[in-house]
């Protein structure tokens, strides 16, 4: 029996960076309400697990000790110039009460999930609290304090696992890229809005890995305004051939939802239709999957997209148990009542043409320069 695991702790949903900060761990609680409402969490093969804390020593598989010490001090209300240099106390990465505790607990979900997959205790694990792909070895960045992905993947590699990382969050996974840039043990593919218009500014297609890792770091920058159709041209052309050629033991999927057209931070124009299609392809390609929540700043859309991803990975169809109940919608725009999906949405005219020209150029570049390194014919 395929076991599907949701990492969930109501304690984690209660954290807040600061009231005005766009990153809201409460998104996971909204999703769990949708999983109940749409009858997606009552199957015999599903488990909900609050993970035990991981051993702090594991953090040093990626992070510098001095940086972790700064996190601990910052949590206690201390402040120093070194923290500033490490990105702590800035607008994006504020110091807050229980900051280190929160980051460690969230990362523990990712690590524990990976170990369940490694041991064969599960086929799919989703940690909505994970996916901090911007944190660097010695610095916080883009709302990320501990890079749960880099730490966990490093441990899996140490255990002899081949790991592919597929990152469909709107932002480039720069921290993960840097962690595995020179190794061929990890295949990293990131689809994201171009660094020309979005944080962190990196993620050009020419950043393709170095030394042994040349060809094992694949970036697919998308033009602002990219819709489902354009995104899927890139995803379907690049991701399946590379994953099939690499043959990973475990796929780590960063399934951030800030690609959605209603996201307030990024400028892509995806809907649930494109998102679900990518999730479905990842599901078909992967022997074992560790999915991580990552970004998403329209709280209702993020909760709905995560619920759809969960349904797809578990092979379930959402069914609204509240339909027909007056006032059944507990939150979110009433127009969305009764469904998690968005109506189709396409960008048109000049904007669409520019997106198509851009994506074809990027895909051709990858086919011409990276595919031959994997002996993939096209
Ligand atoms: Zn993001």
mmCIF file with all atom_site columns, C-alpha atoms and ligand atoms in Angstrom, residues 133 169-171 258 295 297, ligand 1:
data_model
loop_
_atom_site.group_PDB
_atom_site.id
_atom_site.type_symbol
_atom_site.label_atom_id
_atom_site.label_alt_id
_atom_site.label_comp_id
_atom_site.label_asym_id
_atom_site.label_entity_id
_atom_site.label_seq_id
_atom_site.pdbx_PDB_ins_code
_atom_site.Cartn_x
_atom_site.Cartn_y
_atom_site.Cartn_z
_atom_site.occupancy
_atom_site.B_iso_or_equiv
_atom_site.pdbx_formal_charge
_atom_site.auth_seq_id
_atom_site.auth_comp_id
_atom_site.auth_asym_id
_atom_site.auth_atom_id
_atom_site.pdbx_PDB_model_num
ATOM   1 C  CA  . UNK A 1 133 ? 15.158 27.579 -0.977 1.00 0.00 ? 133 UNK A CA  1
ATOM   2 C  CA  . UNK A 1 169 ? 7.938  28.294 -7.004 1.00 0.00 ? 169 UNK A CA  1
ATOM   3 C  CA  . UNK A 1 170 ? 7.894  31.712 -8.737 1.00 0.00 ? 170 UNK A CA  1
ATOM   4 C  CA  . UNK A 1 171 ? 11.292 32.595 -7.248 1.00 0.00 ? 171 UNK A CA  1
ATOM   5 C  CA  . UNK A 1 258 ? 3.321  32.341 -5.992 1.00 0.00 ? 258 UNK A CA  1
ATOM   6 C  CA  . UNK A 1 295 ? 5.988  30.477 -1.386 1.00 0.00 ? 295 UNK A CA  1
ATOM   7 C  CA  . UNK A 1 297 ? 1.174  35.038 -0.670 1.00 0.00 ? 297 UNK A CA  1
HETATM 8 ZN ZN1 . LIG B 2 .   ? 8.498  32.202 -4.063 1.00 0.00 ? 1   LIG B ZN1 1
#
